[in-house]
Amino acid sequence: MRKKFVSIFFASILLVMAFVGVGCAEKPDFTIVPEVKKIEDVELGEPFKIPAVKVLNKRGDDVTADAVVIPSVLDPNGEDMSMDEDVVVPKIAGTYSLEYVLYGREDITATLKFKTKDTQAPSITTMQRFENDVFLGDKCYLPVVGANDYSDVAEKKVEVFNADGVTSPEVHGEGTGRYFIADSKEGYVIRVTLKDSAGNTETKNFKV
């Protein structure tokens, strides 16, 4: 009976010590506090200013003026991004990780994440084989269009219309060799439509 009582007594002592140990855990010397709790979606290809932070000591005093905080940003592939005066330009769609580290104290950190958005339509970069002046009866090839966009260009369409913009001449060939016979003095309209994976669309007309 005495042995059982001693075991219960020591178990109680250990429980109290564990509770006191948890309750008395020391507060960190410093805390990094970002000025924003959440970053709104950032436009792809646009400069993004890293949010500022404050540094507080364990009493809650603002000691930012005496501290050096080093920010870094990882892109969706986990690669470090180049930064110019706390400005980065996200060029890959996805989620980015922003980390702040107190200089000389790698254990004092703060982390924010942000996602990108794409509201910009693709842009035409090249128009190979495009001629806006042709002779009657000549073959007129539909241009091979190059496009640029931070999201993937999901759709690229090149069409030709008569001067009315509604009816179309007969198109011959396939792929990059498509052409029509320029047999109208009224000219033609080459229409290029681009659509990226974010759903943004760009349509441009070119006169021949």
PDB file of C-alpha atoms in Angstrom, residues 3-195:
ATOM      1  CA  LYS A   3       4.601   1.646  -2.399  1.00  0.00           C
ATOM      2  CA  LYS A   4       1.430   2.496  -4.324  1.00  0.00           C
ATOM      3  CA  PHE A   5       1.014   5.762  -2.370  1.00  0.00           C
ATOM      4  CA  VAL A   6       4.618   6.836  -3.128  1.00  0.00           C
ATOM      5  CA  SER A   7       4.108   6.134  -6.851  1.00  0.00           C
ATOM      6  CA  ILE A   8       0.964   8.254  -6.924  1.00  0.00           C
ATOM      7  CA  PHE A   9       2.787  11.042  -5.026  1.00  0.00           C
ATOM      8  CA  PHE A  10       5.709  11.172  -7.477  1.00  0.00           C
ATOM      9  CA  ALA A  11       3.371  11.017 -10.445  1.00  0.00           C
ATOM     10  CA  SER A  12       1.534  14.034  -9.044  1.00  0.00           C
ATOM     11  CA  ILE A  13       4.828  15.930  -8.597  1.00  0.00           C
ATOM     12  CA  LEU A  14       5.841  15.215 -12.210  1.00  0.00           C
ATOM     13  CA  LEU A  15       2.451  16.391 -13.474  1.00  0.00           C
ATOM     14  CA  VAL A  16       2.769  19.676 -11.561  1.00  0.00           C
ATOM     15  CA  MET A  17       6.333  20.193 -12.862  1.00  0.00           C
ATOM     16  CA  ALA A  18       5.197  19.586 -16.449  1.00  0.00           C
ATOM     17  CA  PHE A  19       2.365  22.090 -16.027  1.00  0.00           C
ATOM     18  CA  VAL A  20       4.694  24.710 -14.537  1.00  0.00           C
ATOM     19  CA  GLY A  21       7.219  24.123 -17.337  1.00  0.00           C
ATOM     20  CA  VAL A  22       4.606  24.744 -20.000  1.00  0.00           C
ATOM     21  CA  GLY A  23       3.156  27.750 -18.234  1.00  0.00           C
ATOM     22  CA  CYS A  24       6.548  29.391 -17.702  1.00  0.00           C
ATOM     23  CA  ALA A  25       7.903  29.103 -21.253  1.00  0.00           C
ATOM     24  CA  GLU A  26       9.814  32.300 -21.969  1.00  0.00           C
ATOM     25  CA  LYS A  27       8.451  34.811 -24.429  1.00  0.00           C
ATOM     26  CA  PRO A  28      10.707  35.392 -27.497  1.00  0.00           C
ATOM     27  CA  ASP A  29      13.105  38.316 -27.203  1.00  0.00           C
ATOM     28  CA  PHE A  30      11.659  39.911 -30.325  1.00  0.00           C
ATOM     29  CA  THR A  31       8.670  39.504 -32.611  1.00  0.00           C
ATOM     30  CA  ILE A  32       8.343  40.500 -36.268  1.00  0.00           C
ATOM     31  CA  VAL A  33       4.889  41.862 -37.042  1.00  0.00           C
ATOM     32  CA  PRO A  34       3.970  42.485 -40.732  1.00  0.00           C
ATOM     33  CA  GLU A  35       1.854  45.593 -41.311  1.00  0.00           C
ATOM     34  CA  VAL A  36      -0.674  43.472 -43.232  1.00  0.00           C
ATOM     35  CA  LYS A  37      -2.146  40.140 -42.187  1.00  0.00           C
ATOM     36  CA  LYS A  38      -3.122  39.119 -45.723  1.00  0.00           C
ATOM     37  CA  ILE A  39      -1.790  40.128 -49.140  1.00  0.00           C
ATOM     38  CA  GLU A  40      -4.332  40.542 -51.902  1.00  0.00           C
ATOM     39  CA  ASP A  41      -3.687  38.702 -55.174  1.00  0.00           C
ATOM     40  CA  VAL A  42      -0.809  40.284 -57.105  1.00  0.00           C
ATOM     41  CA  GLU A  43      -0.967  40.957 -60.845  1.00  0.00           C
ATOM     42  CA  LEU A  44       1.461  38.897 -62.906  1.00  0.00           C
ATOM     43  CA  GLY A  45       4.193  41.006 -64.447  1.00  0.00           C
ATOM     44  CA  GLU A  46       3.513  44.020 -62.226  1.00  0.00           C
ATOM     45  CA  PRO A  47       5.984  45.339 -59.597  1.00  0.00           C
ATOM     46  CA  PHE A  48       4.992  44.343 -56.072  1.00  0.00           C
ATOM     47  CA  LYS A  49       6.250  46.252 -53.024  1.00  0.00           C
ATOM     48  CA  ILE A  50       7.089  44.008 -50.074  1.00  0.00           C
ATOM     49  CA  PRO A  51       4.919  45.015 -47.062  1.00  0.00           C
ATOM     50  CA  ALA A  52       6.794  46.682 -44.223  1.00  0.00           C
ATOM     51  CA  VAL A  53       7.105  45.143 -40.763  1.00  0.00           C
ATOM     52  CA  LYS A  54       7.532  46.230 -37.161  1.00  0.00           C
ATOM     53  CA  VAL A  55       9.836  44.633 -34.598  1.00  0.00           C
ATOM     54  CA  LEU A  56       8.618  44.432 -31.007  1.00  0.00           C
ATOM     55  CA  ASN A  57      10.604  43.396 -27.950  1.00  0.00           C
ATOM     56  CA  LYS A  58       9.177  41.049 -25.306  1.00  0.00           C
ATOM     57  CA  ARG A  59       7.590  44.020 -23.487  1.00  0.00           C
ATOM     58  CA  GLY A  60       5.773  45.053 -26.666  1.00  0.00           C
ATOM     59  CA  ASP A  61       7.934  48.118 -27.294  1.00  0.00           C
ATOM     60  CA  ASP A  62       8.494  49.096 -30.933  1.00  0.00           C
ATOM     61  CA  VAL A  63      12.228  48.691 -31.635  1.00  0.00           C
ATOM     62  CA  THR A  64      11.984  48.719 -35.429  1.00  0.00           C
ATOM     63  CA  ALA A  65      14.363  51.680 -35.732  1.00  0.00           C
ATOM     64  CA  ASP A  66      17.124  49.661 -34.068  1.00  0.00           C
ATOM     65  CA  ALA A  67      16.510  46.387 -35.914  1.00  0.00           C
ATOM     66  CA  VAL A  68      17.396  45.054 -39.360  1.00  0.00           C
ATOM     67  CA  VAL A  69      14.879  42.733 -40.993  1.00  0.00           C
ATOM     68  CA  ILE A  70      15.833  40.880 -44.173  1.00  0.00           C
ATOM     69  CA  PRO A  71      12.972  39.872 -46.507  1.00  0.00           C
ATOM     70  CA  SER A  72      13.123  37.138 -49.132  1.00  0.00           C
ATOM     71  CA  VAL A  73      10.592  35.771 -51.616  1.00  0.00           C
ATOM     72  CA  LEU A  74      10.316  32.260 -53.041  1.00  0.00           C
ATOM     73  CA  ASP A  75       8.441  31.775 -56.307  1.00  0.00           C
ATOM     74  CA  PRO A  76       6.021  28.845 -56.891  1.00  0.00           C
ATOM     75  CA  ASN A  77       9.009  26.695 -57.945  1.00  0.00           C
ATOM     76  CA  GLY A  78      10.806  27.368 -54.652  1.00  0.00           C
ATOM     77  CA  GLU A  79      13.405  29.624 -56.281  1.00  0.00           C
ATOM     78  CA  ASP A  80      14.697  32.816 -54.634  1.00  0.00           C
ATOM     79  CA  MET A  81      13.472  35.911 -56.466  1.00  0.00           C
ATOM     80  CA  SER A  82      15.653  38.904 -57.241  1.00  0.00           C
ATOM     81  CA  MET A  83      14.595  42.015 -55.349  1.00  0.00           C
ATOM     82  CA  ASP A  84      15.216  45.703 -56.011  1.00  0.00           C
ATOM     83  CA  GLU A  85      14.527  48.048 -53.091  1.00  0.00           C
ATOM     84  CA  ASP A  86      11.986  45.614 -51.621  1.00  0.00           C
ATOM     85  CA  VAL A  87      10.189  45.266 -54.968  1.00  0.00           C
ATOM     86  CA  VAL A  88       9.696  41.994 -56.859  1.00  0.00           C
ATOM     87  CA  VAL A  89       7.974  41.218 -60.158  1.00  0.00           C
ATOM     88  CA  PRO A  90       6.101  37.888 -60.133  1.00  0.00           C
ATOM     89  CA  LYS A  91       6.205  36.240 -63.554  1.00  0.00           C
ATOM     90  CA  ILE A  92       4.985  32.723 -62.756  1.00  0.00           C
ATOM     91  CA  ALA A  93       1.377  31.959 -61.858  1.00  0.00           C
ATOM     92  CA  GLY A  94       0.936  30.386 -58.414  1.00  0.00           C
ATOM     93  CA  THR A  95       1.592  30.931 -54.712  1.00  0.00           C
ATOM     94  CA  TYR A  96       4.610  32.873 -53.441  1.00  0.00           C
ATOM     95  CA  SER A  97       6.168  32.702 -49.966  1.00  0.00           C
ATOM     96  CA  LEU A  98       7.492  35.866 -48.307  1.00  0.00           C
ATOM     97  CA  GLU A  99       9.746  35.439 -45.273  1.00  0.00           C
ATOM     98  CA  TYR A 100      11.198  38.050 -42.937  1.00  0.00           C
ATOM     99  CA  VAL A 101      14.256  37.233 -40.809  1.00  0.00           C
ATOM    100  CA  LEU A 102      15.699  39.381 -38.014  1.00  0.00           C
ATOM    101  CA  TYR A 103      19.372  39.990 -38.807  1.00  0.00           C
ATOM    102  CA  GLY A 104      21.594  37.971 -36.499  1.00  0.00           C
ATOM    103  CA  ARG A 105      18.642  35.974 -35.157  1.00  0.00           C
ATOM    104  CA  GLU A 106      17.572  33.364 -37.690  1.00  0.00           C
ATOM    105  CA  ASP A 107      15.126  31.974 -35.140  1.00  0.00           C
ATOM    106  CA  ILE A 108      13.063  35.187 -35.239  1.00  0.00           C
ATOM    107  CA  THR A 109      10.968  35.055 -38.420  1.00  0.00           C
ATOM    108  CA  ALA A 110       7.585  35.911 -39.914  1.00  0.00           C
ATOM    109  CA  THR A 111       5.977  34.509 -43.052  1.00  0.00           C
ATOM    110  CA  LEU A 112       3.302  35.696 -45.474  1.00  0.00           C
ATOM    111  CA  LYS A 113       2.005  34.085 -48.645  1.00  0.00           C
ATOM    112  CA  PHE A 114       0.365  35.593 -51.695  1.00  0.00           C
ATOM    113  CA  LYS A 115      -1.138  34.370 -54.934  1.00  0.00           C
ATOM    114  CA  THR A 116      -1.012  35.855 -58.396  1.00  0.00           C
ATOM    115  CA  LYS A 117      -3.762  36.872 -60.778  1.00  0.00           C
ATOM    116  CA  ASP A 118      -3.729  37.532 -64.515  1.00  0.00           C
ATOM    117  CA  THR A 119      -6.137  40.110 -65.887  1.00  0.00           C
ATOM    118  CA  GLN A 120      -4.013  41.125 -68.885  1.00  0.00           C
ATOM    119  CA  ALA A 121      -4.736  39.801 -72.370  1.00  0.00           C
ATOM    120  CA  PRO A 122      -1.953  38.200 -74.452  1.00  0.00           C
ATOM    121  CA  SER A 123      -0.035  40.466 -76.810  1.00  0.00           C
ATOM    122  CA  ILE A 124       1.086  39.828 -80.388  1.00  0.00           C
ATOM    123  CA  THR A 125       4.864  39.793 -80.697  1.00  0.00           C
ATOM    124  CA  THR A 126       5.421  38.723 -84.315  1.00  0.00           C
ATOM    125  CA  MET A 127       3.454  38.440 -87.555  1.00  0.00           C
ATOM    126  CA  GLN A 128       5.584  36.284 -89.853  1.00  0.00           C
ATOM    127  CA  ARG A 129       4.652  36.186 -93.582  1.00  0.00           C
ATOM    128  CA  PHE A 130       2.183  39.032 -93.149  1.00  0.00           C
ATOM    129  CA  GLU A 131       1.917  41.441 -96.099  1.00  0.00           C
ATOM    130  CA  ASN A 132      -0.484  44.348 -96.068  1.00  0.00           C
ATOM    131  CA  ASP A 133       0.035  45.134 -99.771  1.00  0.00           C
ATOM    132  CA  VAL A 134      -0.408  42.411-102.389  1.00  0.00           C
ATOM    133  CA  PHE A 135      -1.144  42.280-106.113  1.00  0.00           C
ATOM    134  CA  LEU A 136      -4.449  41.051-107.479  1.00  0.00           C
ATOM    135  CA  GLY A 137      -4.293  37.330-108.154  1.00  0.00           C
ATOM    136  CA  ASP A 138      -1.364  36.749-105.761  1.00  0.00           C
ATOM    137  CA  LYS A 139      -1.259  34.143-103.072  1.00  0.00           C
ATOM    138  CA  CYS A 140      -1.665  35.829 -99.693  1.00  0.00           C
ATOM    139  CA  TYR A 141      -0.461  33.704 -96.796  1.00  0.00           C
ATOM    140  CA  LEU A 142      -2.118  33.897 -93.418  1.00  0.00           C
ATOM    141  CA  PRO A 143       0.468  35.142 -90.922  1.00  0.00           C
ATOM    142  CA  VAL A 144       2.202  32.924 -88.387  1.00  0.00           C
ATOM    143  CA  VAL A 145       1.540  34.732 -85.120  1.00  0.00           C
ATOM    144  CA  GLY A 146       3.823  34.864 -82.113  1.00  0.00           C
ATOM    145  CA  ALA A 147       2.297  35.802 -78.770  1.00  0.00           C
ATOM    146  CA  ASN A 148       3.466  36.690 -75.292  1.00  0.00           C
ATOM    147  CA  ASP A 149       1.665  36.276 -71.968  1.00  0.00           C
ATOM    148  CA  TYR A 150       2.559  35.453 -68.364  1.00  0.00           C
ATOM    149  CA  SER A 151      -0.095  32.738 -68.437  1.00  0.00           C
ATOM    150  CA  ASP A 152      -0.022  30.094 -71.148  1.00  0.00           C
ATOM    151  CA  VAL A 153      -1.519  31.131 -74.491  1.00  0.00           C
ATOM    152  CA  ALA A 154      -4.245  28.500 -74.694  1.00  0.00           C
ATOM    153  CA  GLU A 155      -5.802  29.517 -78.007  1.00  0.00           C
ATOM    154  CA  LYS A 156      -4.461  31.218 -81.120  1.00  0.00           C
ATOM    155  CA  LYS A 157      -6.733  31.753 -84.111  1.00  0.00           C
ATOM    156  CA  VAL A 158      -5.984  33.469 -87.431  1.00  0.00           C
ATOM    157  CA  GLU A 159      -8.861  34.124 -89.845  1.00  0.00           C
ATOM    158  CA  VAL A 160      -9.340  36.048 -93.071  1.00  0.00           C
ATOM    159  CA  PHE A 161     -12.464  37.959 -94.111  1.00  0.00           C
ATOM    160  CA  ASN A 162     -13.490  39.949 -97.120  1.00  0.00           C
ATOM    161  CA  ALA A 163     -13.673  43.725 -96.783  1.00  0.00           C
ATOM    162  CA  ASP A 164     -17.161  43.442 -95.265  1.00  0.00           C
ATOM    163  CA  GLY A 165     -15.645  41.665 -92.243  1.00  0.00           C
ATOM    164  CA  VAL A 166     -18.309  38.960 -92.435  1.00  0.00           C
ATOM    165  CA  THR A 167     -17.802  36.696 -95.457  1.00  0.00           C
ATOM    166  CA  SER A 168     -14.524  34.905 -96.110  1.00  0.00           C
ATOM    167  CA  PRO A 169     -12.515  33.964 -99.205  1.00  0.00           C
ATOM    168  CA  GLU A 170     -11.606  30.337 -99.734  1.00  0.00           C
ATOM    169  CA  VAL A 171      -8.534  29.331 -97.755  1.00  0.00           C
ATOM    170  CA  HIS A 172      -6.138  26.698 -99.118  1.00  0.00           C
ATOM    171  CA  GLY A 173      -3.366  24.696 -97.468  1.00  0.00           C
ATOM    172  CA  GLU A 174      -2.803  23.674 -93.861  1.00  0.00           C
ATOM    173  CA  GLY A 175      -0.860  24.759 -90.796  1.00  0.00           C
ATOM    174  CA  THR A 176       1.617  27.544 -91.476  1.00  0.00           C
ATOM    175  CA  GLY A 177       1.061  27.217 -95.240  1.00  0.00           C
ATOM    176  CA  ARG A 178      -2.530  28.459 -95.365  1.00  0.00           C
ATOM    177  CA  TYR A 179      -3.243  31.059 -98.038  1.00  0.00           C
ATOM    178  CA  PHE A 180      -5.999  32.662-100.100  1.00  0.00           C
ATOM    179  CA  ILE A 181      -6.030  34.225-103.549  1.00  0.00           C
ATOM    180  CA  ALA A 182      -6.245  38.022-103.407  1.00  0.00           C
ATOM    181  CA  ASP A 183      -8.748  38.611-106.197  1.00  0.00           C
ATOM    182  CA  SER A 184     -10.749  41.500-104.682  1.00  0.00           C
ATOM    183  CA  LYS A 185      -9.857  45.182-105.108  1.00  0.00           C
ATOM    184  CA  GLU A 186     -11.719  45.929-101.862  1.00  0.00           C
ATOM    185  CA  GLY A 187      -9.036  44.224 -99.814  1.00  0.00           C
ATOM    186  CA  TYR A 188      -9.281  41.833 -96.870  1.00  0.00           C
ATOM    187  CA  VAL A 189      -9.217  41.705 -93.085  1.00  0.00           C
ATOM    188  CA  ILE A 190      -6.886  39.389 -91.194  1.00  0.00           C
ATOM    189  CA  ARG A 191      -8.307  38.743 -87.727  1.00  0.00           C
ATOM    190  CA  VAL A 192      -6.073  37.412 -84.950  1.00  0.00           C
ATOM    191  CA  THR A 193      -7.627  36.129 -81.714  1.00  0.00           C
ATOM    192  CA  LEU A 194      -5.532  35.154 -78.702  1.00  0.00           C
ATOM    193  CA  LYS A 195      -6.759  33.643 -75.438  1.00  0.00           C
TER     194      LYS A 195
END
